[in-house]
PDB file of C-alpha atoms and ligand atoms in Angstrom:
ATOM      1  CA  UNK A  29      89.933 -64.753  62.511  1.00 52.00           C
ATOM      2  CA  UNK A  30      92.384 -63.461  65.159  1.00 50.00           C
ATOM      3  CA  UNK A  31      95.065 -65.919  65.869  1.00 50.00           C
ATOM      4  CA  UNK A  32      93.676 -65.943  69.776  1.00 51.00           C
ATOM      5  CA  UNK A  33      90.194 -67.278  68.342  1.00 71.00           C
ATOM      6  CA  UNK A  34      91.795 -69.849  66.065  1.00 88.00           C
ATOM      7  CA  UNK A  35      90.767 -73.464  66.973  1.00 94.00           C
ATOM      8  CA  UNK A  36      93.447 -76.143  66.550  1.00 96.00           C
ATOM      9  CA  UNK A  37      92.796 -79.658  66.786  1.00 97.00           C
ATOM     10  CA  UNK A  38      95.355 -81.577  69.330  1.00 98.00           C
ATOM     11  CA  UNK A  39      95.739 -85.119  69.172  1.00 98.00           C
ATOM     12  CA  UNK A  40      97.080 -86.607  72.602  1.00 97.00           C
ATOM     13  CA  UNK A  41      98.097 -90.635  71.875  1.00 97.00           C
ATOM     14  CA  UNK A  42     100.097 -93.060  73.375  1.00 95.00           C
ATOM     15  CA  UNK A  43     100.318 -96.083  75.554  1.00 92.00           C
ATOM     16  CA  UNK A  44      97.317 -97.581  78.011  1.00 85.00           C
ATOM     17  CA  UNK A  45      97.205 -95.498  82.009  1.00 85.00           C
ATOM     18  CA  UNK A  46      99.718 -93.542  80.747  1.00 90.00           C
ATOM     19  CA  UNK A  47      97.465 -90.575  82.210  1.00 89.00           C
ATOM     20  CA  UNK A  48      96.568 -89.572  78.973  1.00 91.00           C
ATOM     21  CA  UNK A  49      92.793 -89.014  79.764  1.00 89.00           C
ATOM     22  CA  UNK A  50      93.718 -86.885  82.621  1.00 89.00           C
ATOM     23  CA  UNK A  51      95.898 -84.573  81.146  1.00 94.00           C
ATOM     24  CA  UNK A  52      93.933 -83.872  78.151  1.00 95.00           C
ATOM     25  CA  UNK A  53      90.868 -83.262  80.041  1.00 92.00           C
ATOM     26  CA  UNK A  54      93.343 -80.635  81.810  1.00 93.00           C
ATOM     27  CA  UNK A  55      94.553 -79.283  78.744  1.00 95.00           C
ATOM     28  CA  UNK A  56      90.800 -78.891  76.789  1.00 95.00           C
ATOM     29  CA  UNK A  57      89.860 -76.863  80.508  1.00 93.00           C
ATOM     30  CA  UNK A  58      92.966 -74.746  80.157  1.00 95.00           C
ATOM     31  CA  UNK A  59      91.763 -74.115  76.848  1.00 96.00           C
ATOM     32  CA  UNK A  60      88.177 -73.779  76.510  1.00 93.00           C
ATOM     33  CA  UNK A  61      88.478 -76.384  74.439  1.00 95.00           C
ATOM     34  CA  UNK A  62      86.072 -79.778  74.324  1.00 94.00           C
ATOM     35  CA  UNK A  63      87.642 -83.102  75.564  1.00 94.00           C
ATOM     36  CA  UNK A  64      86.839 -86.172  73.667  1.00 95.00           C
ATOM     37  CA  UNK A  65      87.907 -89.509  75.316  1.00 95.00           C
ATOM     38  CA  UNK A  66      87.542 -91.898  72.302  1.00 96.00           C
ATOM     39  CA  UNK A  67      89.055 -94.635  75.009  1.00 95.00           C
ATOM     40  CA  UNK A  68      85.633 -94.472  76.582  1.00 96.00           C
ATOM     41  CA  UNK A  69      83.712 -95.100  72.875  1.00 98.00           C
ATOM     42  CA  UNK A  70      85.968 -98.654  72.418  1.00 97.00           C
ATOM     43  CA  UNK A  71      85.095 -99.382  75.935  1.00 97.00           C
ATOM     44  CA  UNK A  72      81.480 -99.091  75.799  1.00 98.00           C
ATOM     45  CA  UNK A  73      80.774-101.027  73.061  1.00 98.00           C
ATOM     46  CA  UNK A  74      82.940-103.631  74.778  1.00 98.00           C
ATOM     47  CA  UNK A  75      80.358-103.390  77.811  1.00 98.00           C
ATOM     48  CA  UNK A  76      77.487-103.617  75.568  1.00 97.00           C
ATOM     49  CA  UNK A  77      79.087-106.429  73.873  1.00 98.00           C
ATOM     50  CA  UNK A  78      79.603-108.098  77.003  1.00 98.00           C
ATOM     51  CA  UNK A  79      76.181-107.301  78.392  1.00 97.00           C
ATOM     52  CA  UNK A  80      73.994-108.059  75.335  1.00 97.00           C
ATOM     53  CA  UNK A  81      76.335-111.834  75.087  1.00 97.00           C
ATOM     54  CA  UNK A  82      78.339-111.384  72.565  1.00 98.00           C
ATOM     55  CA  UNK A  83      81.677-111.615  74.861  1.00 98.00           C
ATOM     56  CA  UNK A  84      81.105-115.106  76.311  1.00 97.00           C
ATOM     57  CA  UNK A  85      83.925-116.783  78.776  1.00 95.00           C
ATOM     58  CA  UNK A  86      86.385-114.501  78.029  1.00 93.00           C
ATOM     59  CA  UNK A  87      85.802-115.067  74.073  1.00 97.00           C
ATOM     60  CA  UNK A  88      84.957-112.218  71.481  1.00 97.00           C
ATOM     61  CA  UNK A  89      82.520-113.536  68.794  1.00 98.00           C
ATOM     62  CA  UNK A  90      83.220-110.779  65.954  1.00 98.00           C
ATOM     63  CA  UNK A  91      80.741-111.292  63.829  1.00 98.00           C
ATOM     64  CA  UNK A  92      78.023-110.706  67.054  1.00 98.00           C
ATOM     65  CA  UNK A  93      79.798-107.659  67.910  1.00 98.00           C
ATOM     66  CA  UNK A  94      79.490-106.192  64.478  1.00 98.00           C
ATOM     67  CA  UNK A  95      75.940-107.301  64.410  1.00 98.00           C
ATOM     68  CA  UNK A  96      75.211-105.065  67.439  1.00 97.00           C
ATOM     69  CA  UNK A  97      76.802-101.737  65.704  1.00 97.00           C
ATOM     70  CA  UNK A  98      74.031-100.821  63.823  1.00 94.00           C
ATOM     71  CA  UNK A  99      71.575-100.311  66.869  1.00 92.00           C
ATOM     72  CA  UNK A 100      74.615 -99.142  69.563  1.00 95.00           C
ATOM     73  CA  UNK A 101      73.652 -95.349  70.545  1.00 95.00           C
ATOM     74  CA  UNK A 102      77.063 -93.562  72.155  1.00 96.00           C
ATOM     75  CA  UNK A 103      75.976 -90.258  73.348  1.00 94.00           C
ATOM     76  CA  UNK A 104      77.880 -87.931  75.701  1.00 94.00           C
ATOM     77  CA  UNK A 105      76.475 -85.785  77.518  1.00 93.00           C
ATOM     78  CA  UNK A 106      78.371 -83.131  79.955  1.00 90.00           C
ATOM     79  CA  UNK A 107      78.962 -83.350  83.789  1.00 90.00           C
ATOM     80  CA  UNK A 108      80.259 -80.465  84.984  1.00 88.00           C
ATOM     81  CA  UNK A 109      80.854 -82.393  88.658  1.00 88.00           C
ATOM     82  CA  UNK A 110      83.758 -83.666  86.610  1.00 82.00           C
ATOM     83  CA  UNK A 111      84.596 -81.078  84.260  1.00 80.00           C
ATOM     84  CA  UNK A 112      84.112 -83.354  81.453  1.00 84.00           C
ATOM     85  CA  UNK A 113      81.747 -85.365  79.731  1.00 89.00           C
ATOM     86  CA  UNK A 114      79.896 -88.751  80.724  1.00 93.00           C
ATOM     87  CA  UNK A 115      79.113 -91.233  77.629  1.00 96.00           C
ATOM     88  CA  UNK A 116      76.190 -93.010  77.585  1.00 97.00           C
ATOM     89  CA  UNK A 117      74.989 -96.164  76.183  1.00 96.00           C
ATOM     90  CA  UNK A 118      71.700 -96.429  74.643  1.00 95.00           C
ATOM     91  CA  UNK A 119      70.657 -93.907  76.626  1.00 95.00           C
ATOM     92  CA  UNK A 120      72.149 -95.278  80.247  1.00 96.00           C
ATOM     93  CA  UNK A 121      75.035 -93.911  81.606  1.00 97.00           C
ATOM     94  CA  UNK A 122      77.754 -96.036  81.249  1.00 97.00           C
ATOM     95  CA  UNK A 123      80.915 -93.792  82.505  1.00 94.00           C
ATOM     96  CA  UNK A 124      81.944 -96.295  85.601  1.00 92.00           C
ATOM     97  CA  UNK A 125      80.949 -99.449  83.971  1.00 95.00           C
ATOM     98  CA  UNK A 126      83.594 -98.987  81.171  1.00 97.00           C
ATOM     99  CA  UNK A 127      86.501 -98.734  83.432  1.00 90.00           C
ATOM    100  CA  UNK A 128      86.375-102.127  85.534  1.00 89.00           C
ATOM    101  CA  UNK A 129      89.103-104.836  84.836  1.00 85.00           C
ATOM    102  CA  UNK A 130      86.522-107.240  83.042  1.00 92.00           C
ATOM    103  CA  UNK A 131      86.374-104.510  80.365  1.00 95.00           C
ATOM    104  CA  UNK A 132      90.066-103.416  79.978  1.00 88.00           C
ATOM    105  CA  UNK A 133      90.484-107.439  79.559  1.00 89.00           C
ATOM    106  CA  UNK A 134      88.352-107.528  76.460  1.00 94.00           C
ATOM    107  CA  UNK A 135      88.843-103.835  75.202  1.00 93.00           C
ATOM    108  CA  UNK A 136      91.732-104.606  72.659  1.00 88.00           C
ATOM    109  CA  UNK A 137      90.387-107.317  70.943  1.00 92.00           C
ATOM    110  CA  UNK A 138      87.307-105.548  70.295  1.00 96.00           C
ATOM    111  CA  UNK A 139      89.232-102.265  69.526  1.00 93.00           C
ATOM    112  CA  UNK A 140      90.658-104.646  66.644  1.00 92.00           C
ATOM    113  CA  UNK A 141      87.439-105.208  65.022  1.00 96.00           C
ATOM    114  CA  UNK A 142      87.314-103.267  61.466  1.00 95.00           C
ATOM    115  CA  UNK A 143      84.171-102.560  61.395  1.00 97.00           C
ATOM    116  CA  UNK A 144      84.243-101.094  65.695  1.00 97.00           C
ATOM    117  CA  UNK A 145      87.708 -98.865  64.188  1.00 96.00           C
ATOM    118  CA  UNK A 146      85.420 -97.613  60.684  1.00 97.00           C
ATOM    119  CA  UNK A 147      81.836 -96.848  63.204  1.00 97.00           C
ATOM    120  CA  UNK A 148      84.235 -95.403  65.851  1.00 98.00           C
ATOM    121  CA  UNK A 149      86.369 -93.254  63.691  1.00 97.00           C
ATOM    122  CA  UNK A 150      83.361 -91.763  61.697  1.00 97.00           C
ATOM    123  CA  UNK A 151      82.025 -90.712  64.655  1.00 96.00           C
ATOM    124  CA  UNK A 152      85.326 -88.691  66.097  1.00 97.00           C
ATOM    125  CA  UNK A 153      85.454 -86.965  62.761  1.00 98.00           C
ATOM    126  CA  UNK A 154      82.140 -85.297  63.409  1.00 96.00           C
ATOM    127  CA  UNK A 155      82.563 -84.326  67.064  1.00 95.00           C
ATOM    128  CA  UNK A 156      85.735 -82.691  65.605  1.00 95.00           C
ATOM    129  CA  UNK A 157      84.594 -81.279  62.418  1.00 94.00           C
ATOM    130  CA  UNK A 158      84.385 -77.563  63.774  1.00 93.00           C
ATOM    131  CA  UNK A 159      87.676 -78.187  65.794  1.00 96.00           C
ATOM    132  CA  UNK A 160      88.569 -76.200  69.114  1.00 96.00           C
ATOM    133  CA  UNK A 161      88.728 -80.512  70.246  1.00 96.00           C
ATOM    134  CA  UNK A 162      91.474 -82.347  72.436  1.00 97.00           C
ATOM    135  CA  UNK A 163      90.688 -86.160  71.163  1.00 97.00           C
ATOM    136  CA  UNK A 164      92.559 -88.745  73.356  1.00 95.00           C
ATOM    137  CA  UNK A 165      93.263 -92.240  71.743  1.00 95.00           C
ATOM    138  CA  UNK A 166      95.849 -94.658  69.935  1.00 93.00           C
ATOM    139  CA  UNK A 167      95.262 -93.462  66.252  1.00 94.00           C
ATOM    140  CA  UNK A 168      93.994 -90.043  66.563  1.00 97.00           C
ATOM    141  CA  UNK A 169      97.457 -88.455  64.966  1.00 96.00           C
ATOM    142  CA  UNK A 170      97.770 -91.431  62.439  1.00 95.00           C
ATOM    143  CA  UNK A 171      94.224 -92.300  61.262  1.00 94.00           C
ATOM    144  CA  UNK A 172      90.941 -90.061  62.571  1.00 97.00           C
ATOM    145  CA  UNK A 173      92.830 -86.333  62.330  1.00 98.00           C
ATOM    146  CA  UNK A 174      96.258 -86.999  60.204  1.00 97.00           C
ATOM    147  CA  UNK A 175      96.428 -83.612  60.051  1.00 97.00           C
ATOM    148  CA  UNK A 176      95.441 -82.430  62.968  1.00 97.00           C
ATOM    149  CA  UNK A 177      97.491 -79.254  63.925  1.00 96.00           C
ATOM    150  CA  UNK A 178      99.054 -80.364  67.469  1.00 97.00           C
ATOM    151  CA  UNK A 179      99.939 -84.061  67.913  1.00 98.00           C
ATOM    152  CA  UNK A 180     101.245 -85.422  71.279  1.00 98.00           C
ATOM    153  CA  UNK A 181     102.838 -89.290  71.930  1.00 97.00           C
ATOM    154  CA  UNK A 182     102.308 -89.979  75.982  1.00 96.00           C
ATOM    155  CA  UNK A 183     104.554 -92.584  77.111  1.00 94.00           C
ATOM    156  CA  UNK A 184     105.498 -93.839  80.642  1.00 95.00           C
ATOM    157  CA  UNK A 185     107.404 -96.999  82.075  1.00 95.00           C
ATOM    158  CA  UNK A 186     104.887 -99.613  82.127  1.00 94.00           C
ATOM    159  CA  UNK A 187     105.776-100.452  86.209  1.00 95.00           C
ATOM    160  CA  UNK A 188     105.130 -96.712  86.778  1.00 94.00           C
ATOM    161  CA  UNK A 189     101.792 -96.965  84.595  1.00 95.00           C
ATOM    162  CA  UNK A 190     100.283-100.160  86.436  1.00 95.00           C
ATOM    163  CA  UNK A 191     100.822 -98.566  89.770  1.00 94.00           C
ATOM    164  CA  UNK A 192      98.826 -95.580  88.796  1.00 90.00           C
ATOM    165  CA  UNK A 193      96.041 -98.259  87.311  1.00 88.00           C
ATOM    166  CA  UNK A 194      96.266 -99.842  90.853  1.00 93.00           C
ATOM    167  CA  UNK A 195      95.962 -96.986  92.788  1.00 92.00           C
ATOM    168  CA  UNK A 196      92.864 -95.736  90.469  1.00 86.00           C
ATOM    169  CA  UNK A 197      91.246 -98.877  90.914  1.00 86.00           C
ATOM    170  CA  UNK A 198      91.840 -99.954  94.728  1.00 93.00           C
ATOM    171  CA  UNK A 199      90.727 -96.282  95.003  1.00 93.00           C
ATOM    172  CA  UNK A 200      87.021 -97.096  93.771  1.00 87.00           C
ATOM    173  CA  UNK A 201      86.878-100.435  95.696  1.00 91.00           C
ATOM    174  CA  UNK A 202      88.127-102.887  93.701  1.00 86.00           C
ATOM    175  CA  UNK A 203      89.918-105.692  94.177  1.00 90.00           C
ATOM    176  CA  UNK A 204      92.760-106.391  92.254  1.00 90.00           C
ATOM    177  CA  UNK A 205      96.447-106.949  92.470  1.00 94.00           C
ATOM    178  CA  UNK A 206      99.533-105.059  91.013  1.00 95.00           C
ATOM    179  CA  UNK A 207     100.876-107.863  89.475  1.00 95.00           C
ATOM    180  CA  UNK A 208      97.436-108.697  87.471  1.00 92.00           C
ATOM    181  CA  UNK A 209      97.309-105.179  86.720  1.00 92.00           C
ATOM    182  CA  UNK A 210     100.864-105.312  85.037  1.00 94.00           C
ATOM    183  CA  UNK A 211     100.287-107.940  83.279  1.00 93.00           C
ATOM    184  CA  UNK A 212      97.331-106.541  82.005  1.00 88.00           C
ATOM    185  CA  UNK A 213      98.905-103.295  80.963  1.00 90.00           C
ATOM    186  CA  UNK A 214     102.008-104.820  79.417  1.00 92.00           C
ATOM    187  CA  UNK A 215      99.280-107.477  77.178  1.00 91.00           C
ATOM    188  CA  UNK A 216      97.440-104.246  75.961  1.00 85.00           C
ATOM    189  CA  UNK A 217     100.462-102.636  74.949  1.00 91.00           C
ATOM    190  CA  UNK A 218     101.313-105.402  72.646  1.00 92.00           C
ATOM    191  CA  UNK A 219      97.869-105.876  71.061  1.00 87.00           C
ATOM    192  CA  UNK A 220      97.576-102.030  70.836  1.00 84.00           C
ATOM    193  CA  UNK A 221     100.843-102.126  68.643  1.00 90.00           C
ATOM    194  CA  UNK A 222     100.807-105.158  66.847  1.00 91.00           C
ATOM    195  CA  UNK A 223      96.862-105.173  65.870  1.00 84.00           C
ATOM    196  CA  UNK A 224      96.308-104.959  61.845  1.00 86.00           C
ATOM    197  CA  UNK A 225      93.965-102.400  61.790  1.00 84.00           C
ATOM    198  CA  UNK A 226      95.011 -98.816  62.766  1.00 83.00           C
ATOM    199  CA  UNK A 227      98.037 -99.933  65.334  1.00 87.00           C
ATOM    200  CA  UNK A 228      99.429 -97.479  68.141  1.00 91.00           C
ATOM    201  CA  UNK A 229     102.260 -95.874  66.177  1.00 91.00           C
ATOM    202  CA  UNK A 230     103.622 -92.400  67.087  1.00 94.00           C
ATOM    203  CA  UNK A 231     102.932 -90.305  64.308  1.00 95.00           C
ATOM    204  CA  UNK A 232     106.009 -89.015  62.461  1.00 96.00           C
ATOM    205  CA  UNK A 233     105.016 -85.206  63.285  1.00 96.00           C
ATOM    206  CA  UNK A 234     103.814 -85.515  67.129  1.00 98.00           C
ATOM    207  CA  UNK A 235     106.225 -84.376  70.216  1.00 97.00           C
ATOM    208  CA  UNK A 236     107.256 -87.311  72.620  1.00 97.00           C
ATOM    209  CA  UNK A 237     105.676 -86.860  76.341  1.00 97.00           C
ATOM    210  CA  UNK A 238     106.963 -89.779  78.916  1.00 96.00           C
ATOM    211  CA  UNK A 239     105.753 -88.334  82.178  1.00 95.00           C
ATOM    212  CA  UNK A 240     107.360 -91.540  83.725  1.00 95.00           C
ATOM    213  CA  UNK A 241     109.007 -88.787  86.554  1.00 94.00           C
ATOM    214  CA  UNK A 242     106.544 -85.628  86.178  1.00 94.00           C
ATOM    215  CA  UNK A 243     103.509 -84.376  87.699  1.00 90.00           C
ATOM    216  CA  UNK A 244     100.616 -83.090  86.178  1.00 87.00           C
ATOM    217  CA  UNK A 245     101.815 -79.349  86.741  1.00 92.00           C
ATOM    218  CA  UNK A 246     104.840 -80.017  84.892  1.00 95.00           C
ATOM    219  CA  UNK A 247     103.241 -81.576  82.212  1.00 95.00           C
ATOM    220  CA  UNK A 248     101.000 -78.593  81.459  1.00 96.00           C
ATOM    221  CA  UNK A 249     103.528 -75.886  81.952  1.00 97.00           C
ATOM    222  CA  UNK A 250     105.926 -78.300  78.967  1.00 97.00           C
ATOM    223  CA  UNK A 251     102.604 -78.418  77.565  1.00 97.00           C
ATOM    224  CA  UNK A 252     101.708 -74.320  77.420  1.00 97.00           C
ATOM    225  CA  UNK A 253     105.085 -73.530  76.038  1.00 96.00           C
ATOM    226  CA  UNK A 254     104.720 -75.966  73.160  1.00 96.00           C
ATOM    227  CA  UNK A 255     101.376 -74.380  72.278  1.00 97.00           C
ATOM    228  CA  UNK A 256     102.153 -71.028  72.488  1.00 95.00           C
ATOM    229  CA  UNK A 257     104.912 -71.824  70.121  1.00 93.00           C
ATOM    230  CA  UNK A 258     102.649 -73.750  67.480  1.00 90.00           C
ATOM    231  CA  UNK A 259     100.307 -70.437  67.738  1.00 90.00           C
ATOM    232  CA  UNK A 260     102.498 -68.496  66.878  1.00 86.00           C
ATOM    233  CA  UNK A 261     103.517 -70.122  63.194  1.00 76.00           C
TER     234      UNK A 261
HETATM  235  O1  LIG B 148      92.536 -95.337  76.627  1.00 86.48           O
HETATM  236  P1  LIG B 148      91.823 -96.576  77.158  1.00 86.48           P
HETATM  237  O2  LIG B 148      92.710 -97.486  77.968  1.00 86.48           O
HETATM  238  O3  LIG B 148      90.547 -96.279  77.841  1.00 86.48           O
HETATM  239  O4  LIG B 148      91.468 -97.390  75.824  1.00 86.48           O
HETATM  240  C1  LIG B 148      90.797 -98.607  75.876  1.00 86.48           C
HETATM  241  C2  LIG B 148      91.196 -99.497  74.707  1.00 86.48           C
HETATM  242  O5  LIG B 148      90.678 -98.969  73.483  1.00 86.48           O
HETATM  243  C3  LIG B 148      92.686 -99.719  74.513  1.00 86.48           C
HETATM  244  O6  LIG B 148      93.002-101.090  74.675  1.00 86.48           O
HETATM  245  C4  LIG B 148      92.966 -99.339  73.089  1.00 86.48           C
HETATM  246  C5  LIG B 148      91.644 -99.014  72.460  1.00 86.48           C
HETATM  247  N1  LIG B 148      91.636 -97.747  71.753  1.00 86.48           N
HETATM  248  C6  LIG B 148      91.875 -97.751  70.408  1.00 86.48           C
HETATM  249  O7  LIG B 148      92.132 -98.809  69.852  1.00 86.48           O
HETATM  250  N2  LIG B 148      91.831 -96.604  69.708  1.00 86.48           N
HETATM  251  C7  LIG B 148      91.563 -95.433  70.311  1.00 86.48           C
HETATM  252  N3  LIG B 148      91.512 -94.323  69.582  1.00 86.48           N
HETATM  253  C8  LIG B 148      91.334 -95.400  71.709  1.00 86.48           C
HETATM  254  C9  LIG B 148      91.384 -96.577  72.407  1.00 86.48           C
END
């Protein structure tokens, strides 16, 4: 195979509304690659946890949660209105439900869950099996692809990061205020790093992105160098 066919895999991690979703969507276009957003996967069986009971008053009942894992169907299916694809729960599409605040509040803990992680990470290995992916997450560099060929760390200051939260969530009606929003990015940092299972480390062999001061066009033309670079070895 010609070096312009060869399929990488590139890992984009890092911190919570860092824009990581958006710029790897960006990148997998650029590419022709396929973008997985395994975000979306911990936050919809969050929503079905929540809808079928077993988050109750703000309280994560494990044991229900892994009961419900067996029969949980996560599909995605493309939409080419956004360039990317929609995931689906049991069958319903789920793609705006998984983003509200009552979610994100209960994502973490759930994300924590062995048994979510082991279903989860399974799953990301198949839809990246034949490569040619661009897998967004916390552990995709460390845990699901450890050797995936291209490995990114997004970081931003966590002020910049809840503003761009706000604005993305006043923008689709809700209501919510900055300071809730901060606090709520600043708590998921700390469970994302401190959890036992799988915790958001940078992985020894991925390049540092903190797009704190940079727009999106920057970030892909720092982005295009590096990978013309790693195509070329
Ligand atoms: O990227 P996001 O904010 O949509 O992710 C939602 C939550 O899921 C976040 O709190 C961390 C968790 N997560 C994870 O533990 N592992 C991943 N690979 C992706 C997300």
């Amino acid at each position: 195979m010609s070096d312009t066919e060869r399929k990488i895999i590139i890992a984009v991690d890092g911190y919570s509304s860092c824009g990581k979703s958006t710029f790897a969507k960006a990148i997998a276009a650029r590419l022709g690659y396929i973008f997985i957003d395994t975000g979306a996967m911990y936050r919809a069986v969050t929503l079905h946890a929540l809808e079928r009971g077993a988050i109750r008053s703000g309280i994560v009942y494990e044991e229900e949660v892994v009961a419900l894992l067996d029969r949980i169907a996560i599909t995605f299916r493309f939409n080419p209105e956004r360039g990317a694809s929609d995931i689906y729960v049991d069958g319903d599409l789920a793609e705006g439900k998984i983003r509200t605040l009552e979610v994100s509040n209960c994502v973490s803990r759930v994300s924590a869950i062995p048994e979510v992680r082991a279903k989860l990470v399974a799953m990301q290995q198949e839809m990246g099996r034949r490569k040619g992916v661009v897998m967004d997450g916390r552990d995709i560099g460390t845990a699901v692809f450890p050797d995936a060929e291209l490995k990114l760390f997004m970081t931003a200051d966590p002020a910049v990061r809840a503003r761009r939260r706000y604005d993305e969530l006043t923008a689709k009606g809700e209501r919510v205020s900055l300071g809730e929003i901060e606090r709520n990015v600043r708590e998921r940092d700390a469970a994302d790093t401190s959890r036992a299972v799988s915790p958001l480390r940078q992985a020894p062999d991925a390049v540092v992105l903190d797009n704190s001061r940079m727009t999106v066009d920057e970030q892909m033309a720092w982005f295009m160098e590096l990978f013309a670079s790693r195509m070329e070895r």
